[in-house]
Amino acid sequence: TKTTLESAPLMTAADERIVNRLECMAMGESIEDSDGNADEKRIEVDVREALRALNLPVSASGARNALIRVGRWTDGPSTSTGKKSVIEPWPANALDAASSLAKYERQRKNRLTELCNKAKQVKHNSHDLEDRVDLSSIPCVCVDAKGTSFRDDAIGVRPRSITGRTVTGASKWEILVHISDVSDVFCPDLFDLRIPYDPAPLRDIAERRGYSRYDLPFGPLHLMPPVALKALALTPANPTNEVSSVNRCVTLWAYIDEKSGELLDAGLERSITSAPFGFTYAGATTLLEGDATSADLSEDARRAKSILALVERNLSLWSEHQRQTSKAAAKRHERMAAKEIISQATSLLGNDGRGRSFQFSRGHQIVDSALDLYGYALTTLLRRAKAPIPSAPGRGTDRRGRL
């Protein structure tokens, strides 16, 4: 007899919650008590009942088999060499859609890169560039953890004089925060690239899962298949290639008061950006703090250092203003600083050869402040337009725009 999860054509909210819990279990989320013993009572009653109805154990392997049986995960075929099949935490149709998206995005990026390069000699109609603002001639920088698979944000600056905007009291530099544009998954704007692509399976799985988890023992549980995320992520500059791919982003431009740090004006625009210079948090921090002269740095490193320094100066002013005007922002800063102190002390005492568990270097702080500014400005713009404001699970009311 089929269980409710197997037989229901459309899952209820309760069914979706059970499935989400099973996914976390399958990725190794602990069900052990404080003594390290397996304790089924740590799992919700309806989740345990769902597994037992499928004649499966209340364990990670039981959760994996349940997800495969209801079609939420896919068990690939065994290889000809006898290796075990690979279990993908996605439905088969989402994996197919991700593969089609990757092909579609490759051709689309190549087309936009070619148009942007031609635009340097011959001006193009904005419709040719998908009605996006062309920022491909303005350099930008992305800063991420070592080994990051998907780069989805970058920062840059633009002289206010070339924008035509008049903002009293603002810095002469406009701060730019670029976020990779994934809106096509939800509102497809397909151009004739002769690649069939149906975004519905990716949209459905993203809506069902809701958010990514990076803290699970067996690895991350992404919002969409990694193939799709990689296709939508920013393509960094390639030092060995003279022509680097452009990227589609939703860019925040912001002006910050040079004295008070107050956000004076901001806006969003769908953009095409240059391939960012890629740095790790440690690399960005070293670049800012290092005593290397300009002569010792490559041209790209000099430009990146200038961008980071300008962004850091403006964002530091804004972050300080937030801490002075928002109790939530002040408390969050205190928590981050405390975690950094504890991490430093732990590393000095020794931690079995592991690196510091938490770092809040200058590189980390730049990215943290940039994303905080993006969320704050976006919330302000939504309020001004009287539009609904999305909020992350568990967020309180006094978050001053932290989505």
JSON list of C-alpha atoms in Angstrom, two decimals, residues 49-226:
[
{"chain": "A", "resi": 49, "resn": "GLU", "atom": "CA", "xyz": [5.70, 7.60, 11.13]},
{"chain": "A", "resi": 50, "resn": "ALA", "atom": "CA", "xyz": [6.36, 8.41, 7.46]},
{"chain": "A", "resi": 51, "resn": "LEU", "atom": "CA", "xyz": [9.56, 6.33, 7.51]},
{"chain": "A", "resi": 52, "resn": "ARG", "atom": "CA", "xyz": [7.90, 3.43, 9.29]},
{"chain": "A", "resi": 53, "resn": "ALA", "atom": "CA", "xyz": [4.99, 3.50, 6.83]},
{"chain": "A", "resi": 54, "resn": "LEU", "atom": "CA", "xyz": [7.60, 2.96, 4.12]},
{"chain": "A", "resi": 55, "resn": "ASN", "atom": "CA", "xyz": [9.20, 0.14, 6.19]},
{"chain": "A", "resi": 56, "resn": "LEU", "atom": "CA", "xyz": [12.40, 2.15, 6.47]},
{"chain": "A", "resi": 57, "resn": "PRO", "atom": "CA", "xyz": [14.66, 2.79, 9.48]},
{"chain": "A", "resi": 58, "resn": "VAL", "atom": "CA", "xyz": [14.75, 6.16, 11.21]},
{"chain": "A", "resi": 59, "resn": "SER", "atom": "CA", "xyz": [18.26, 6.95, 9.99]},
{"chain": "A", "resi": 60, "resn": "ALA", "atom": "CA", "xyz": [20.18, 8.78, 7.27]},
{"chain": "A", "resi": 61, "resn": "SER", "atom": "CA", "xyz": [19.99, 5.77, 4.94]},
{"chain": "A", "resi": 62, "resn": "GLY", "atom": "CA", "xyz": [16.27, 5.38, 5.62]},
{"chain": "A", "resi": 63, "resn": "ALA", "atom": "CA", "xyz": [15.69, 9.05, 4.82]},
{"chain": "A", "resi": 64, "resn": "ARG", "atom": "CA", "xyz": [17.68, 8.73, 1.55]},
{"chain": "A", "resi": 65, "resn": "ASN", "atom": "CA", "xyz": [15.66, 5.71, 0.44]},
{"chain": "A", "resi": 66, "resn": "ALA", "atom": "CA", "xyz": [12.40, 7.46, 1.30]},
{"chain": "A", "resi": 67, "resn": "LEU", "atom": "CA", "xyz": [13.36, 10.50, -0.78]},
{"chain": "A", "resi": 68, "resn": "ILE", "atom": "CA", "xyz": [14.25, 8.29, -3.74]},
{"chain": "A", "resi": 69, "resn": "ARG", "atom": "CA", "xyz": [10.98, 6.37, -3.42]},
{"chain": "A", "resi": 70, "resn": "VAL", "atom": "CA", "xyz": [8.84, 9.54, -3.47]},
{"chain": "A", "resi": 71, "resn": "GLY", "atom": "CA", "xyz": [10.79, 10.93, -6.43]},
{"chain": "A", "resi": 72, "resn": "ARG", "atom": "CA", "xyz": [12.41, 13.86, -4.66]},
{"chain": "A", "resi": 73, "resn": "TRP", "atom": "CA", "xyz": [15.94, 12.39, -5.01]},
{"chain": "A", "resi": 74, "resn": "THR", "atom": "CA", "xyz": [17.36, 10.40, -7.93]},
{"chain": "A", "resi": 75, "resn": "ASP", "atom": "CA", "xyz": [19.37, 7.19, -7.75]},
{"chain": "A", "resi": 76, "resn": "GLY", "atom": "CA", "xyz": [21.64, 7.09, -10.79]},
{"chain": "A", "resi": 77, "resn": "PRO", "atom": "CA", "xyz": [22.53, 3.83, -12.55]},
{"chain": "A", "resi": 78, "resn": "SER", "atom": "CA", "xyz": [25.62, 1.88, -11.49]},
{"chain": "A", "resi": 79, "resn": "THR", "atom": "CA", "xyz": [28.67, 2.39, -13.67]},
{"chain": "A", "resi": 80, "resn": "SER", "atom": "CA", "xyz": [30.11, -0.22, -16.00]},
{"chain": "A", "resi": 81, "resn": "THR", "atom": "CA", "xyz": [33.18, -0.49, -13.74]},
{"chain": "A", "resi": 82, "resn": "GLY", "atom": "CA", "xyz": [31.04, -1.68, -10.86]},
{"chain": "A", "resi": 83, "resn": "LYS", "atom": "CA", "xyz": [31.11, 1.54, -8.86]},
{"chain": "A", "resi": 84, "resn": "LYS", "atom": "CA", "xyz": [28.08, 2.32, -6.74]},
{"chain": "A", "resi": 85, "resn": "SER", "atom": "CA", "xyz": [25.41, 4.53, -8.22]},
{"chain": "A", "resi": 86, "resn": "VAL", "atom": "CA", "xyz": [25.45, 8.21, -7.35]},
{"chain": "A", "resi": 87, "resn": "ILE", "atom": "CA", "xyz": [22.44, 9.51, -5.44]},
{"chain": "A", "resi": 88, "resn": "GLU", "atom": "CA", "xyz": [21.51, 13.02, -6.52]},
{"chain": "A", "resi": 89, "resn": "PRO", "atom": "CA", "xyz": [19.42, 15.10, -4.08]},
{"chain": "A", "resi": 90, "resn": "TRP", "atom": "CA", "xyz": [17.15, 16.27, -6.90]},
{"chain": "A", "resi": 91, "resn": "PRO", "atom": "CA", "xyz": [14.25, 14.91, -8.99]},
{"chain": "A", "resi": 92, "resn": "ALA", "atom": "CA", "xyz": [15.24, 13.62, -12.43]},
{"chain": "A", "resi": 93, "resn": "ASN", "atom": "CA", "xyz": [13.36, 16.42, -14.24]},
{"chain": "A", "resi": 94, "resn": "ALA", "atom": "CA", "xyz": [15.26, 19.07, -12.23]},
{"chain": "A", "resi": 95, "resn": "LEU", "atom": "CA", "xyz": [18.59, 17.49, -13.23]},
{"chain": "A", "resi": 96, "resn": "ASP", "atom": "CA", "xyz": [17.54, 17.52, -16.90]},
{"chain": "A", "resi": 97, "resn": "ALA", "atom": "CA", "xyz": [16.43, 21.16, -16.61]},
{"chain": "A", "resi": 98, "resn": "ALA", "atom": "CA", "xyz": [19.75, 22.11, -14.99]},
{"chain": "A", "resi": 99, "resn": "SER", "atom": "CA", "xyz": [21.66, 20.54, -17.88]},
{"chain": "A", "resi": 100, "resn": "SER", "atom": "CA", "xyz": [19.54, 22.42, -20.43]},
{"chain": "A", "resi": 101, "resn": "LEU", "atom": "CA", "xyz": [20.01, 25.66, -18.48]},
{"chain": "A", "resi": 102, "resn": "ALA", "atom": "CA", "xyz": [23.81, 25.25, -18.53]},
{"chain": "A", "resi": 103, "resn": "LYS", "atom": "CA", "xyz": [23.81, 24.92, -22.34]},
{"chain": "A", "resi": 104, "resn": "TYR", "atom": "CA", "xyz": [21.44, 27.86, -22.68]},
{"chain": "A", "resi": 105, "resn": "GLU", "atom": "CA", "xyz": [23.51, 30.10, -20.38]},
{"chain": "A", "resi": 106, "resn": "ARG", "atom": "CA", "xyz": [26.79, 29.31, -22.18]},
{"chain": "A", "resi": 107, "resn": "GLN", "atom": "CA", "xyz": [25.38, 30.44, -25.50]},
{"chain": "A", "resi": 108, "resn": "ARG", "atom": "CA", "xyz": [23.69, 33.45, -23.93]},
{"chain": "A", "resi": 109, "resn": "LYS", "atom": "CA", "xyz": [26.87, 34.66, -22.18]},
{"chain": "A", "resi": 110, "resn": "ASN", "atom": "CA", "xyz": [28.87, 34.24, -25.37]},
{"chain": "A", "resi": 111, "resn": "ARG", "atom": "CA", "xyz": [26.32, 36.34, -27.25]},
{"chain": "A", "resi": 112, "resn": "LEU", "atom": "CA", "xyz": [26.30, 39.12, -24.65]},
{"chain": "A", "resi": 113, "resn": "THR", "atom": "CA", "xyz": [30.10, 39.14, -24.41]},
{"chain": "A", "resi": 114, "resn": "GLU", "atom": "CA", "xyz": [30.39, 39.55, -28.17]},
{"chain": "A", "resi": 115, "resn": "LEU", "atom": "CA", "xyz": [27.84, 42.40, -28.18]},
{"chain": "A", "resi": 116, "resn": "CYS", "atom": "CA", "xyz": [29.59, 44.21, -25.31]},
{"chain": "A", "resi": 117, "resn": "ASN", "atom": "CA", "xyz": [32.93, 43.97, -27.06]},
{"chain": "A", "resi": 118, "resn": "LYS", "atom": "CA", "xyz": [31.43, 45.35, -30.27]},
{"chain": "A", "resi": 119, "resn": "ALA", "atom": "CA", "xyz": [29.73, 48.14, -28.30]},
{"chain": "A", "resi": 120, "resn": "LYS", "atom": "CA", "xyz": [33.15, 49.60, -27.54]},
{"chain": "A", "resi": 121, "resn": "GLN", "atom": "CA", "xyz": [33.36, 50.59, -31.23]},
{"chain": "A", "resi": 122, "resn": "VAL", "atom": "CA", "xyz": [29.70, 50.73, -32.27]},
{"chain": "A", "resi": 123, "resn": "LYS", "atom": "CA", "xyz": [26.94, 51.74, -29.85]},
{"chain": "A", "resi": 124, "resn": "HIS", "atom": "CA", "xyz": [24.17, 49.16, -29.54]},
{"chain": "A", "resi": 125, "resn": "ASN", "atom": "CA", "xyz": [20.52, 49.55, -28.70]},
{"chain": "A", "resi": 126, "resn": "SER", "atom": "CA", "xyz": [19.86, 48.59, -25.06]},
{"chain": "A", "resi": 127, "resn": "HIS", "atom": "CA", "xyz": [17.37, 45.97, -26.28]},
{"chain": "A", "resi": 128, "resn": "ASP", "atom": "CA", "xyz": [20.29, 44.11, -27.87]},
{"chain": "A", "resi": 129, "resn": "LEU", "atom": "CA", "xyz": [21.69, 43.75, -24.35]},
{"chain": "A", "resi": 130, "resn": "GLU", "atom": "CA", "xyz": [18.37, 42.51, -22.95]},
{"chain": "A", "resi": 131, "resn": "ASP", "atom": "CA", "xyz": [17.45, 46.04, -21.83]},
{"chain": "A", "resi": 132, "resn": "ARG", "atom": "CA", "xyz": [20.27, 45.96, -19.28]},
{"chain": "A", "resi": 133, "resn": "VAL", "atom": "CA", "xyz": [22.66, 48.72, -18.23]},
{"chain": "A", "resi": 134, "resn": "ASP", "atom": "CA", "xyz": [26.08, 48.02, -19.72]},
{"chain": "A", "resi": 135, "resn": "LEU", "atom": "CA", "xyz": [28.66, 48.10, -16.90]},
{"chain": "A", "resi": 136, "resn": "SER", "atom": "CA", "xyz": [31.05, 45.74, -18.66]},
{"chain": "A", "resi": 137, "resn": "SER", "atom": "CA", "xyz": [33.77, 48.42, -18.91]},
{"chain": "A", "resi": 138, "resn": "ILE", "atom": "CA", "xyz": [33.81, 48.98, -15.12]},
{"chain": "A", "resi": 139, "resn": "PRO", "atom": "CA", "xyz": [36.07, 46.57, -13.19]},
{"chain": "A", "resi": 140, "resn": "CYS", "atom": "CA", "xyz": [34.77, 44.76, -10.12]},
{"chain": "A", "resi": 141, "resn": "VAL", "atom": "CA", "xyz": [36.02, 42.34, -7.47]},
{"chain": "A", "resi": 142, "resn": "CYS", "atom": "CA", "xyz": [34.54, 39.22, -5.90]},
{"chain": "A", "resi": 143, "resn": "VAL", "atom": "CA", "xyz": [35.77, 37.94, -2.55]},
{"chain": "A", "resi": 144, "resn": "ASP", "atom": "CA", "xyz": [34.85, 34.44, -1.40]},
{"chain": "A", "resi": 145, "resn": "ALA", "atom": "CA", "xyz": [36.04, 31.55, 0.73]},
{"chain": "A", "resi": 146, "resn": "LYS", "atom": "CA", "xyz": [38.81, 29.33, -0.59]},
{"chain": "A", "resi": 147, "resn": "GLY", "atom": "CA", "xyz": [37.39, 26.61, -2.80]},
{"chain": "A", "resi": 148, "resn": "THR", "atom": "CA", "xyz": [34.08, 28.39, -3.40]},
{"chain": "A", "resi": 149, "resn": "SER", "atom": "CA", "xyz": [32.12, 26.63, -6.13]},
{"chain": "A", "resi": 150, "resn": "PHE", "atom": "CA", "xyz": [29.76, 29.47, -7.04]},
{"chain": "A", "resi": 151, "resn": "ARG", "atom": "CA", "xyz": [30.60, 33.16, -7.01]},
{"chain": "A", "resi": 152, "resn": "ASP", "atom": "CA", "xyz": [27.35, 35.10, -6.80]},
{"chain": "A", "resi": 153, "resn": "ASP", "atom": "CA", "xyz": [28.30, 38.60, -5.65]},
{"chain": "A", "resi": 154, "resn": "ALA", "atom": "CA", "xyz": [30.88, 41.25, -6.53]},
{"chain": "A", "resi": 155, "resn": "ILE", "atom": "CA", "xyz": [31.66, 44.86, -5.59]},
{"chain": "A", "resi": 156, "resn": "GLY", "atom": "CA", "xyz": [32.83, 47.87, -7.55]},
{"chain": "A", "resi": 157, "resn": "VAL", "atom": "CA", "xyz": [32.86, 51.66, -7.72]},
{"chain": "A", "resi": 158, "resn": "ARG", "atom": "CA", "xyz": [31.84, 54.19, -10.34]},
{"chain": "A", "resi": 159, "resn": "PRO", "atom": "CA", "xyz": [32.65, 57.93, -10.44]},
{"chain": "A", "resi": 160, "resn": "ARG", "atom": "CA", "xyz": [29.52, 59.91, -9.68]},
{"chain": "A", "resi": 161, "resn": "SER", "atom": "CA", "xyz": [30.50, 62.36, -12.43]},
{"chain": "A", "resi": 162, "resn": "ILE", "atom": "CA", "xyz": [29.76, 59.84, -15.20]},
{"chain": "A", "resi": 163, "resn": "THR", "atom": "CA", "xyz": [26.30, 58.93, -13.85]},
{"chain": "A", "resi": 164, "resn": "GLY", "atom": "CA", "xyz": [24.73, 62.38, -14.06]},
{"chain": "A", "resi": 165, "resn": "ARG", "atom": "CA", "xyz": [23.29, 61.97, -10.56]},
{"chain": "A", "resi": 166, "resn": "THR", "atom": "CA", "xyz": [23.37, 64.84, -8.08]},
{"chain": "A", "resi": 167, "resn": "VAL", "atom": "CA", "xyz": [23.54, 63.74, -4.43]},
{"chain": "A", "resi": 168, "resn": "THR", "atom": "CA", "xyz": [24.45, 66.42, -1.91]},
{"chain": "A", "resi": 169, "resn": "GLY", "atom": "CA", "xyz": [27.02, 65.37, 0.69]},
{"chain": "A", "resi": 170, "resn": "ALA", "atom": "CA", "xyz": [27.79, 62.03, -0.95]},
{"chain": "A", "resi": 171, "resn": "SER", "atom": "CA", "xyz": [31.19, 60.67, -1.81]},
{"chain": "A", "resi": 172, "resn": "LYS", "atom": "CA", "xyz": [32.34, 61.27, -5.36]},
{"chain": "A", "resi": 173, "resn": "TRP", "atom": "CA", "xyz": [32.25, 57.49, -5.72]},
{"chain": "A", "resi": 174, "resn": "GLU", "atom": "CA", "xyz": [29.13, 55.43, -6.28]},
{"chain": "A", "resi": 175, "resn": "ILE", "atom": "CA", "xyz": [29.29, 52.07, -4.53]},
{"chain": "A", "resi": 176, "resn": "LEU", "atom": "CA", "xyz": [28.19, 49.12, -6.69]},
{"chain": "A", "resi": 177, "resn": "VAL", "atom": "CA", "xyz": [27.11, 45.74, -5.33]},
{"chain": "A", "resi": 178, "resn": "HIS", "atom": "CA", "xyz": [26.43, 43.15, -8.02]},
{"chain": "A", "resi": 179, "resn": "ILE", "atom": "CA", "xyz": [24.35, 40.03, -7.34]},
{"chain": "A", "resi": 180, "resn": "SER", "atom": "CA", "xyz": [24.10, 37.30, -9.95]},
{"chain": "A", "resi": 181, "resn": "ASP", "atom": "CA", "xyz": [20.71, 37.53, -11.67]},
{"chain": "A", "resi": 182, "resn": "VAL", "atom": "CA", "xyz": [18.79, 34.26, -11.29]},
{"chain": "A", "resi": 183, "resn": "SER", "atom": "CA", "xyz": [15.39, 35.80, -12.01]},
{"chain": "A", "resi": 184, "resn": "ASP", "atom": "CA", "xyz": [15.08, 33.91, -15.30]},
{"chain": "A", "resi": 185, "resn": "VAL", "atom": "CA", "xyz": [14.34, 30.78, -13.30]},
{"chain": "A", "resi": 186, "resn": "PHE", "atom": "CA", "xyz": [11.19, 32.49, -12.03]},
{"chain": "A", "resi": 187, "resn": "CYS", "atom": "CA", "xyz": [10.43, 35.00, -14.81]},
{"chain": "A", "resi": 188, "resn": "PRO", "atom": "CA", "xyz": [12.03, 33.55, -17.96]},
{"chain": "A", "resi": 189, "resn": "ASP", "atom": "CA", "xyz": [12.97, 36.03, -20.67]},
{"chain": "A", "resi": 190, "resn": "LEU", "atom": "CA", "xyz": [14.16, 33.58, -23.26]},
{"chain": "A", "resi": 191, "resn": "PHE", "atom": "CA", "xyz": [15.94, 34.76, -26.35]},
{"chain": "A", "resi": 192, "resn": "ASP", "atom": "CA", "xyz": [16.06, 32.73, -29.56]},
{"chain": "A", "resi": 193, "resn": "LEU", "atom": "CA", "xyz": [19.18, 30.68, -28.84]},
{"chain": "A", "resi": 194, "resn": "ARG", "atom": "CA", "xyz": [17.69, 27.44, -30.19]},
{"chain": "A", "resi": 195, "resn": "ILE", "atom": "CA", "xyz": [18.12, 25.61, -26.89]},
{"chain": "A", "resi": 196, "resn": "PRO", "atom": "CA", "xyz": [14.89, 24.30, -25.38]},
{"chain": "A", "resi": 197, "resn": "TYR", "atom": "CA", "xyz": [14.75, 25.26, -21.73]},
{"chain": "A", "resi": 198, "resn": "ASP", "atom": "CA", "xyz": [11.84, 24.87, -19.36]},
{"chain": "A", "resi": 199, "resn": "PRO", "atom": "CA", "xyz": [12.58, 26.56, -16.00]},
{"chain": "A", "resi": 200, "resn": "ALA", "atom": "CA", "xyz": [9.53, 25.07, -14.24]},
{"chain": "A", "resi": 201, "resn": "PRO", "atom": "CA", "xyz": [11.33, 22.05, -12.63]},
{"chain": "A", "resi": 202, "resn": "LEU", "atom": "CA", "xyz": [14.07, 24.29, -11.21]},
{"chain": "A", "resi": 203, "resn": "ARG", "atom": "CA", "xyz": [11.55, 26.84, -10.01]},
{"chain": "A", "resi": 204, "resn": "ASP", "atom": "CA", "xyz": [9.47, 24.14, -8.32]},
{"chain": "A", "resi": 205, "resn": "ILE", "atom": "CA", "xyz": [12.41, 22.56, -6.49]},
{"chain": "A", "resi": 206, "resn": "ALA", "atom": "CA", "xyz": [13.71, 25.95, -5.36]},
{"chain": "A", "resi": 207, "resn": "GLU", "atom": "CA", "xyz": [10.29, 26.93, -4.00]},
{"chain": "A", "resi": 208, "resn": "ARG", "atom": "CA", "xyz": [9.94, 23.61, -2.21]},
{"chain": "A", "resi": 209, "resn": "ARG", "atom": "CA", "xyz": [13.39, 23.60, -0.62]},
{"chain": "A", "resi": 210, "resn": "GLY", "atom": "CA", "xyz": [13.23, 27.29, 0.23]},
{"chain": "A", "resi": 211, "resn": "TYR", "atom": "CA", "xyz": [16.88, 27.86, 1.18]},
{"chain": "A", "resi": 212, "resn": "SER", "atom": "CA", "xyz": [20.33, 26.29, 1.03]},
{"chain": "A", "resi": 213, "resn": "ARG", "atom": "CA", "xyz": [21.99, 24.49, 3.95]},
{"chain": "A", "resi": 214, "resn": "TYR", "atom": "CA", "xyz": [25.77, 24.57, 4.26]},
{"chain": "A", "resi": 215, "resn": "ASP", "atom": "CA", "xyz": [26.11, 23.14, 7.78]},
{"chain": "A", "resi": 216, "resn": "LEU", "atom": "CA", "xyz": [25.20, 19.49, 7.16]},
{"chain": "A", "resi": 217, "resn": "PRO", "atom": "CA", "xyz": [27.81, 16.74, 7.81]},
{"chain": "A", "resi": 218, "resn": "PHE", "atom": "CA", "xyz": [27.58, 15.05, 4.40]},
{"chain": "A", "resi": 219, "resn": "GLY", "atom": "CA", "xyz": [27.88, 18.30, 2.44]},
{"chain": "A", "resi": 220, "resn": "PRO", "atom": "CA", "xyz": [25.77, 21.27, 1.34]},
{"chain": "A", "resi": 221, "resn": "LEU", "atom": "CA", "xyz": [22.15, 20.98, 0.32]},
{"chain": "A", "resi": 222, "resn": "HIS", "atom": "CA", "xyz": [21.79, 23.60, -2.39]},
{"chain": "A", "resi": 223, "resn": "LEU", "atom": "CA", "xyz": [18.67, 25.43, -3.47]},
{"chain": "A", "resi": 224, "resn": "MET", "atom": "CA", "xyz": [19.09, 24.13, -7.03]},
{"chain": "A", "resi": 225, "resn": "PRO", "atom": "CA", "xyz": [21.36, 21.52, -8.67]},
{"chain": "A", "resi": 226, "resn": "PRO", "atom": "CA", "xyz": [25.03, 22.64, -8.73]}
]
